[in-house]
């Protein structure tokens, strides 16, 4: 998990597409950690509903996940680097909340 997080941090340096990829990968990494911790659910949204009490800022994680979905599914969505940086910090905190040291 730590090496994957380091890859994500390196990715975000590669301009707008790198930032977008970093966000996608951070979302996947949190999902992976939640599954590994035994949080049930069909998808990330279900796992956030079922395991969100373990996260220090569930609302911020939801906002980060929604941002990820917008970037993944909406062609017209504008990329705002500061939003992505904030979302990455949120994912980092959430992964740490689940007991993984990054």
Short mmCIF file of C-alpha atoms in Angstrom, two decimals:
data_model
loop_
_atom_site.label_atom_id
_atom_site.label_comp_id
_atom_site.label_asym_id
_atom_site.label_seq_id
_atom_site.Cartn_x
_atom_site.Cartn_y
_atom_site.Cartn_z
CA UNK A 1 0.00 0.00 0.00
CA UNK A 2 2.82 2.40 0.85
CA UNK A 3 4.58 1.92 -2.48
CA UNK A 4 1.28 2.39 -4.31
CA UNK A 5 0.70 5.63 -2.39
CA UNK A 6 4.19 6.80 -3.36
CA UNK A 7 3.34 6.06 -7.01
CA UNK A 8 0.18 8.17 -6.64
CA UNK A 9 2.17 11.06 -5.18
CA UNK A 10 4.60 10.86 -8.12
CA UNK A 11 1.71 10.70 -10.61
CA UNK A 12 0.22 13.99 -9.48
CA UNK A 13 3.35 15.80 -10.67
CA UNK A 14 2.60 14.91 -14.30
CA UNK A 15 0.22 17.77 -15.12
CA UNK A 16 -3.58 17.62 -15.43
CA UNK A 17 -3.75 14.03 -16.66
CA UNK A 18 -1.41 12.95 -13.86
CA UNK A 19 -3.60 14.68 -11.29
CA UNK A 20 -6.69 12.97 -12.65
CA UNK A 21 -4.95 9.58 -12.64
CA UNK A 22 -3.68 10.17 -9.10
CA UNK A 23 -7.25 10.83 -7.94
CA UNK A 24 -8.53 7.67 -9.65
CA UNK A 25 -5.77 5.55 -8.14
CA UNK A 26 -6.20 7.04 -4.64
CA UNK A 27 -9.89 6.16 -4.78
CA UNK A 28 -9.03 2.59 -5.82
CA UNK A 29 -6.44 2.33 -3.07
CA UNK A 30 -8.91 3.41 -0.38
CA UNK A 31 -11.42 0.91 -1.76
CA UNK A 32 -8.76 -1.82 -1.64
CA UNK A 33 -7.88 -0.97 1.99
CA UNK A 34 -11.56 -0.95 2.97
CA UNK A 35 -12.05 -4.39 1.40
CA UNK A 36 -8.89 -5.66 3.11
CA UNK A 37 -10.29 -4.41 6.45
CA UNK A 38 -13.43 -6.44 5.85
CA UNK A 39 -15.82 -3.57 5.08
CA UNK A 40 -18.77 -5.06 3.22
CA UNK A 41 -20.47 -3.68 0.15
CA UNK A 42 -20.91 -4.15 -3.58
CA UNK A 43 -19.01 -0.97 -4.45
CA UNK A 44 -17.14 1.94 -2.92
CA UNK A 45 -20.37 3.81 -2.09
CA UNK A 46 -21.71 0.81 -0.17
CA UNK A 47 -18.42 0.38 1.65
CA UNK A 48 -18.42 4.05 2.66
CA UNK A 49 -21.95 3.61 4.04
CA UNK A 50 -20.98 0.43 5.91
CA UNK A 51 -17.52 1.40 7.15
CA UNK A 52 -17.63 5.16 7.24
CA UNK A 53 -17.76 5.33 11.02
CA UNK A 54 -14.05 4.39 10.99
CA UNK A 55 -13.13 7.52 9.02
CA UNK A 56 -12.36 10.82 10.72
CA UNK A 57 -13.99 12.89 7.96
CA UNK A 58 -16.56 10.81 6.11
CA UNK A 59 -18.11 13.87 4.41
CA UNK A 60 -14.76 14.81 2.88
CA UNK A 61 -14.27 11.23 1.66
CA UNK A 62 -17.71 11.31 0.03
CA UNK A 63 -16.84 14.63 -1.62
CA UNK A 64 -13.54 13.18 -2.90
CA UNK A 65 -15.31 10.09 -4.24
CA UNK A 66 -17.95 12.26 -5.96
CA UNK A 67 -15.18 14.37 -7.53
CA UNK A 68 -13.57 11.16 -8.79
CA UNK A 69 -16.89 10.06 -10.29
CA UNK A 70 -17.41 13.42 -11.97
CA UNK A 71 -13.96 13.32 -13.55
CA UNK A 72 -14.48 9.71 -14.63
CA UNK A 73 -17.95 10.13 -16.13
CA UNK A 74 -18.48 13.74 -17.19
CA UNK A 75 -16.71 14.88 -20.34
CA UNK A 76 -17.26 18.54 -19.56
CA UNK A 77 -16.05 18.51 -15.95
CA UNK A 78 -13.34 21.12 -15.39
CA UNK A 79 -10.22 19.94 -13.66
CA UNK A 80 -9.46 22.12 -10.63
CA UNK A 81 -6.00 21.17 -9.32
CA UNK A 82 -6.66 22.45 -5.78
CA UNK A 83 -9.79 20.28 -5.51
CA UNK A 84 -7.77 17.23 -6.49
CA UNK A 85 -4.94 18.05 -4.07
CA UNK A 86 -7.52 18.39 -1.27
CA UNK A 87 -9.15 15.10 -2.30
CA UNK A 88 -5.77 13.34 -2.24
CA UNK A 89 -5.15 14.62 1.29
CA UNK A 90 -8.59 13.32 2.25
CA UNK A 91 -7.82 9.87 0.80
CA UNK A 92 -4.48 9.85 2.60
CA UNK A 93 -6.19 10.60 5.92
CA UNK A 94 -8.89 7.98 5.30
CA UNK A 95 -6.31 5.28 4.55
CA UNK A 96 -4.43 6.29 7.71
CA UNK A 97 -7.71 6.18 9.68
CA UNK A 98 -8.02 2.54 8.61
CA UNK A 99 -4.70 1.73 10.23
CA UNK A 100 -2.30 1.94 7.27
CA UNK A 101 0.80 4.05 7.77
CA UNK A 102 1.69 6.04 4.66
#
